[in-house]
PDB file of C-alpha atoms in Angstrom:
ATOM      1  CA  UNK V 383     -18.635   8.629  15.334  1.00  0.00           C
ATOM      2  CA  UNK V 384     -19.125   4.711  15.966  1.00  0.00           C
ATOM      3  CA  UNK V 385     -17.111   2.369  14.306  1.00  0.00           C
ATOM      4  CA  UNK V 386     -18.253  -1.593  15.064  1.00  0.00           C
ATOM      5  CA  UNK V 387     -15.937  -4.134  14.310  1.00  0.00           C
ATOM      6  CA  UNK V 388     -17.698  -7.645  15.092  1.00  0.00           C
ATOM      7  CA  UNK V 389     -18.997 -10.639  13.623  1.00  0.00           C
ATOM      8  CA  UNK V 390     -21.783 -10.570  10.939  1.00  0.00           C
ATOM      9  CA  UNK V 391     -24.936 -10.325  13.380  1.00  0.00           C
ATOM     10  CA  UNK V 392     -26.525 -12.821  10.901  1.00  0.00           C
ATOM     11  CA  UNK V 393     -24.495 -15.138  12.688  1.00  0.00           C
ATOM     12  CA  UNK V 394     -24.564 -14.299  16.518  1.00  0.00           C
ATOM     13  CA  UNK V 395     -26.952 -12.805  18.995  1.00  0.00           C
ATOM     14  CA  UNK V 396     -28.051  -9.921  19.156  1.00  0.00           C
ATOM     15  CA  UNK V 397     -28.253  -9.992  15.247  1.00  0.00           C
ATOM     16  CA  UNK V 398     -27.341  -5.936  14.601  1.00  0.00           C
ATOM     17  CA  UNK V 399     -24.865  -4.287  13.909  1.00  0.00           C
ATOM     18  CA  UNK V 400     -25.370  -4.434   9.919  1.00  0.00           C
ATOM     19  CA  UNK V 401     -23.219  -2.374   7.543  1.00  0.00           C
ATOM     20  CA  UNK V 402     -26.740  -0.950   6.183  1.00  0.00           C
ATOM     21  CA  UNK V 403     -27.346   0.318  10.062  1.00  0.00           C
ATOM     22  CA  UNK V 404     -25.557   4.083   9.410  1.00  0.00           C
ATOM     23  CA  UNK V 405     -27.317   6.486  12.161  1.00  0.00           C
ATOM     24  CA  UNK V 406     -30.450   8.341  11.391  1.00  0.00           C
ATOM     25  CA  UNK V 407     -30.957  12.472  10.977  1.00  0.00           C
ATOM     26  CA  UNK V 408     -27.644  14.651  11.077  1.00  0.00           C
ATOM     27  CA  UNK V 409     -25.785  11.303  12.372  1.00  0.00           C
ATOM     28  CA  UNK V 410     -26.251   9.371   9.161  1.00  0.00           C
ATOM     29  CA  UNK V 411     -23.412   8.142   7.594  1.00  0.00           C
ATOM     30  CA  UNK V 412     -21.315   8.437  10.778  1.00  0.00           C
ATOM     31  CA  UNK V 413     -22.149   4.744  12.318  1.00  0.00           C
ATOM     32  CA  UNK V 414     -20.500   2.135  10.492  1.00  0.00           C
ATOM     33  CA  UNK V 415     -20.407  -1.260  11.088  1.00  0.00           C
ATOM     34  CA  UNK V 416     -18.039  -3.776   9.737  1.00  0.00           C
ATOM     35  CA  UNK V 417     -19.412  -6.994  10.543  1.00  0.00           C
ATOM     36  CA  UNK V 418     -16.903  -9.716  10.133  1.00  0.00           C
ATOM     37  CA  UNK V 419     -17.561 -12.643   8.262  1.00  0.00           C
ATOM     38  CA  UNK V 420     -17.018 -15.778  10.786  1.00  0.00           C
ATOM     39  CA  UNK V 421     -13.399 -16.844  10.756  1.00  0.00           C
ATOM     40  CA  UNK V 422     -12.363 -13.558   9.955  1.00  0.00           C
ATOM     41  CA  UNK V 423      -8.857 -13.090  11.177  1.00  0.00           C
ATOM     42  CA  UNK V 424      -5.685 -11.193  11.348  1.00  0.00           C
ATOM     43  CA  UNK V 425      -5.694 -10.459   7.701  1.00  0.00           C
ATOM     44  CA  UNK V 426      -9.174  -9.074   7.142  1.00  0.00           C
ATOM     45  CA  UNK V 427      -8.669  -6.783  10.427  1.00  0.00           C
ATOM     46  CA  UNK V 428      -5.783  -5.139   9.225  1.00  0.00           C
ATOM     47  CA  UNK V 429      -7.698  -4.274   6.080  1.00  0.00           C
ATOM     48  CA  UNK V 430     -10.293  -3.277   8.166  1.00  0.00           C
ATOM     49  CA  UNK V 431      -7.758  -0.784  10.258  1.00  0.00           C
ATOM     50  CA  UNK V 432      -6.223  -0.117   6.881  1.00  0.00           C
ATOM     51  CA  UNK V 433      -8.793   1.054   4.422  1.00  0.00           C
ATOM     52  CA  UNK V 434     -10.969   2.076   7.169  1.00  0.00           C
ATOM     53  CA  UNK V 435     -10.765   2.426  10.867  1.00  0.00           C
ATOM     54  CA  UNK V 436      -7.333   4.874  10.350  1.00  0.00           C
ATOM     55  CA  UNK V 437      -8.675   6.811   7.304  1.00  0.00           C
ATOM     56  CA  UNK V 438     -11.526   7.740   9.134  1.00  0.00           C
ATOM     57  CA  UNK V 439      -9.901   8.666  12.025  1.00  0.00           C
ATOM     58  CA  UNK V 440      -7.656  11.429   9.759  1.00  0.00           C
ATOM     59  CA  UNK V 441     -10.651  12.795   8.270  1.00  0.00           C
ATOM     60  CA  UNK V 442     -12.921  12.931  11.287  1.00  0.00           C
ATOM     61  CA  UNK V 443      -9.815  13.966  13.935  1.00  0.00           C
ATOM     62  CA  UNK V 444     -11.477  12.815  17.249  1.00  0.00           C
ATOM     63  CA  UNK V 445     -10.912  14.534  20.408  1.00  0.00           C
ATOM     64  CA  UNK V 446     -10.589  10.783  22.358  1.00  0.00           C
ATOM     65  CA  UNK V 447     -11.514   7.859  21.578  1.00  0.00           C
ATOM     66  CA  UNK V 448     -12.927   5.036  23.364  1.00  0.00           C
ATOM     67  CA  UNK V 449     -12.555   1.473  22.666  1.00  0.00           C
ATOM     68  CA  UNK V 450     -14.884  -0.683  23.796  1.00  0.00           C
ATOM     69  CA  UNK V 451     -12.534  -4.358  23.707  1.00  0.00           C
ATOM     70  CA  UNK V 452     -13.745  -7.404  23.083  1.00  0.00           C
ATOM     71  CA  UNK V 453     -11.255 -10.407  23.587  1.00  0.00           C
ATOM     72  CA  UNK V 454     -13.989 -12.730  22.111  1.00  0.00           C
ATOM     73  CA  UNK V 455     -13.206 -12.267  18.587  1.00  0.00           C
ATOM     74  CA  UNK V 456     -10.064 -14.251  19.210  1.00  0.00           C
ATOM     75  CA  UNK V 457      -9.882 -17.418  17.247  1.00  0.00           C
ATOM     76  CA  UNK V 458     -10.107 -19.847  20.815  1.00  0.00           C
ATOM     77  CA  UNK V 459     -12.871 -17.992  22.060  1.00  0.00           C
ATOM     78  CA  UNK V 460     -16.269 -19.894  22.829  1.00  0.00           C
ATOM     79  CA  UNK V 461     -18.569 -17.733  21.968  1.00  0.00           C
ATOM     80  CA  UNK V 462     -18.009 -16.045  18.627  1.00  0.00           C
ATOM     81  CA  UNK V 463     -16.482 -17.549  15.289  1.00  0.00           C
ATOM     82  CA  UNK V 464     -13.756 -14.679  14.475  1.00  0.00           C
ATOM     83  CA  UNK V 465     -10.339 -15.391  14.199  1.00  0.00           C
ATOM     84  CA  UNK V 466      -8.072 -13.151  15.878  1.00  0.00           C
ATOM     85  CA  UNK V 467      -4.758 -13.984  17.500  1.00  0.00           C
ATOM     86  CA  UNK V 468      -3.052 -12.317  20.011  1.00  0.00           C
ATOM     87  CA  UNK V 469      -0.560 -10.898  16.951  1.00  0.00           C
ATOM     88  CA  UNK V 470      -4.006  -9.549  15.513  1.00  0.00           C
ATOM     89  CA  UNK V 471      -4.770  -7.766  19.175  1.00  0.00           C
ATOM     90  CA  UNK V 472      -1.214  -6.625  19.370  1.00  0.00           C
ATOM     91  CA  UNK V 473      -1.369  -4.811  15.659  1.00  0.00           C
ATOM     92  CA  UNK V 474      -4.805  -3.300  16.620  1.00  0.00           C
ATOM     93  CA  UNK V 475      -3.235  -2.282  20.257  1.00  0.00           C
ATOM     94  CA  UNK V 476      -0.224  -0.603  18.523  1.00  0.00           C
ATOM     95  CA  UNK V 477      -2.449   0.987  15.456  1.00  0.00           C
ATOM     96  CA  UNK V 478      -5.019   2.386  17.908  1.00  0.00           C
ATOM     97  CA  UNK V 479      -2.172   3.952  20.073  1.00  0.00           C
ATOM     98  CA  UNK V 480      -1.019   5.236  16.999  1.00  0.00           C
ATOM     99  CA  UNK V 481      -4.161   6.918  15.586  1.00  0.00           C
ATOM    100  CA  UNK V 482      -4.677   8.359  19.588  1.00  0.00           C
ATOM    101  CA  UNK V 483      -1.338   9.765  19.260  1.00  0.00           C
ATOM    102  CA  UNK V 484      -1.466  11.521  15.800  1.00  0.00           C
ATOM    103  CA  UNK V 485      -5.315  12.694  16.388  1.00  0.00           C
ATOM    104  CA  UNK V 486      -6.055  13.091  19.981  1.00  0.00           C
ATOM    105  CA  UNK V 487      -2.797  13.745  21.752  1.00  0.00           C
ATOM    106  CA  UNK V 488      -3.168   9.975  22.751  1.00  0.00           C
ATOM    107  CA  UNK V 489      -6.742  10.523  24.697  1.00  0.00           C
ATOM    108  CA  UNK V 490      -7.036   6.679  24.239  1.00  0.00           C
ATOM    109  CA  UNK V 491     -10.092   5.027  26.678  1.00  0.00           C
ATOM    110  CA  UNK V 492      -9.688   1.261  26.578  1.00  0.00           C
ATOM    111  CA  UNK V 493     -12.836  -1.096  28.589  1.00  0.00           C
ATOM    112  CA  UNK V 494     -13.426  -4.750  28.613  1.00  0.00           C
ATOM    113  CA  UNK V 495     -16.533  -5.414  27.016  1.00  0.00           C
ATOM    114  CA  UNK V 496     -16.280  -9.456  26.246  1.00  0.00           C
ATOM    115  CA  UNK V 497     -14.172 -12.863  26.161  1.00  0.00           C
ATOM    116  CA  UNK V 498     -15.113 -16.000  27.496  1.00  0.00           C
ATOM    117  CA  UNK V 499     -11.775 -17.870  27.543  1.00  0.00           C
ATOM    118  CA  UNK V 500      -9.847 -17.269  30.485  1.00  0.00           C
ATOM    119  CA  UNK V 501      -6.427 -17.956  29.178  1.00  0.00           C
ATOM    120  CA  UNK V 502      -7.131 -16.027  25.889  1.00  0.00           C
ATOM    121  CA  UNK V 503      -8.555 -13.243  28.200  1.00  0.00           C
ATOM    122  CA  UNK V 504      -5.219 -13.150  29.756  1.00  0.00           C
ATOM    123  CA  UNK V 505      -3.077 -13.282  27.064  1.00  0.00           C
ATOM    124  CA  UNK V 506      -4.946 -10.675  25.050  1.00  0.00           C
ATOM    125  CA  UNK V 507      -5.188  -8.136  28.361  1.00  0.00           C
ATOM    126  CA  UNK V 508      -1.589  -8.986  29.117  1.00  0.00           C
ATOM    127  CA  UNK V 509      -0.592  -7.278  25.589  1.00  0.00           C
ATOM    128  CA  UNK V 510      -2.681  -4.520  25.858  1.00  0.00           C
ATOM    129  CA  UNK V 511      -1.885  -3.050  28.734  1.00  0.00           C
ATOM    130  CA  UNK V 512       2.239  -3.888  27.707  1.00  0.00           C
ATOM    131  CA  UNK V 513       1.449  -1.603  24.449  1.00  0.00           C
ATOM    132  CA  UNK V 514      -0.669   0.923  26.315  1.00  0.00           C
ATOM    133  CA  UNK V 515       2.291   1.209  29.120  1.00  0.00           C
ATOM    134  CA  UNK V 516       4.835   1.641  26.443  1.00  0.00           C
ATOM    135  CA  UNK V 517       6.275  -1.737  27.335  1.00  0.00           C
ATOM    136  CA  UNK V 518       8.111  -4.531  25.220  1.00  0.00           C
ATOM    137  CA  UNK V 519       4.472  -6.581  23.789  1.00  0.00           C
ATOM    138  CA  UNK V 520       4.870 -10.405  24.582  1.00  0.00           C
ATOM    139  CA  UNK V 521       4.547 -12.623  21.933  1.00  0.00           C
ATOM    140  CA  UNK V 522       2.490 -16.277  22.051  1.00  0.00           C
ATOM    141  CA  UNK V 523       2.801 -18.976  19.751  1.00  0.00           C
ATOM    142  CA  UNK V 524      -0.217 -19.039  18.174  1.00  0.00           C
ATOM    143  CA  UNK V 525      -1.426 -20.131  14.490  1.00  0.00           C
ATOM    144  CA  UNK V 526      -4.718 -19.498  12.888  1.00  0.00           C
ATOM    145  CA  UNK V 527      -5.310 -19.789   8.525  1.00  0.00           C
ATOM    146  CA  UNK V 528      -7.990 -17.229   7.513  1.00  0.00           C
ATOM    147  CA  UNK V 529      -9.581 -17.907   4.559  1.00  0.00           C
ATOM    148  CA  UNK V 530      -9.542 -16.233   1.238  1.00  0.00           C
ATOM    149  CA  UNK V 531     -13.335 -16.354   1.562  1.00  0.00           C
ATOM    150  CA  UNK V 532     -12.980 -14.237   4.616  1.00  0.00           C
ATOM    151  CA  UNK V 533     -10.433 -11.712   2.798  1.00  0.00           C
ATOM    152  CA  UNK V 534     -12.925 -11.518  -0.363  1.00  0.00           C
ATOM    153  CA  UNK V 535     -16.035 -10.719   2.324  1.00  0.00           C
ATOM    154  CA  UNK V 536     -13.948  -8.340   4.152  1.00  0.00           C
ATOM    155  CA  UNK V 537     -12.820  -6.263   1.044  1.00  0.00           C
ATOM    156  CA  UNK V 538     -16.404  -6.491  -0.285  1.00  0.00           C
ATOM    157  CA  UNK V 539     -17.733  -5.188   3.392  1.00  0.00           C
ATOM    158  CA  UNK V 540     -15.263  -2.617   3.231  1.00  0.00           C
ATOM    159  CA  UNK V 541     -16.218  -1.411  -0.226  1.00  0.00           C
ATOM    160  CA  UNK V 542     -20.165  -1.061   0.986  1.00  0.00           C
ATOM    161  CA  UNK V 543     -19.399   1.274   3.967  1.00  0.00           C
ATOM    162  CA  UNK V 544     -16.697   3.208   2.264  1.00  0.00           C
ATOM    163  CA  UNK V 545     -20.227   4.004  -0.013  1.00  0.00           C
ATOM    164  CA  UNK V 546     -22.287   5.563   2.863  1.00  0.00           C
ATOM    165  CA  UNK V 547     -19.297   7.647   5.453  1.00  0.00           C
ATOM    166  CA  UNK V 548     -19.567  11.490   4.072  1.00  0.00           C
ATOM    167  CA  UNK V 549     -15.621  10.990   5.582  1.00  0.00           C
ATOM    168  CA  UNK V 550     -14.557   8.217   3.403  1.00  0.00           C
TER     169      UNK V 550
END
């Protein structure tokens, strides 16, 4: 099972990871690309976890979880046009750890994939390591307002991908 949670490929190189890319053959339906609308932030990512990622993990029963962590989805990163805050990352980290604890006896590996704002990378890496290490998670004073358009797009996207997955 592969779940991609990234900016819509129509708006960012390399122009892949579209919702209709669902796998082939016996793997058809086991690739889910949640291609987020530019500006999508904490609210949209929360919807993706609640309505797709957590139900998928429960039905798929993974043996382990690998997470390619991309801090470039932070609203201050110069590469993407996404809107996550450190609070959003902290919530995702917590939820991934909970999923791994419940479904895989804690077998969770994270590796860094992207992030191009060094200050943001430091903050996001810090909260990830704090969460994984069971330490109190730092809070940073950040504000980003996600548009209603982003939330509506995410809801429509979730509806689309749930129709193609045999696990949802």
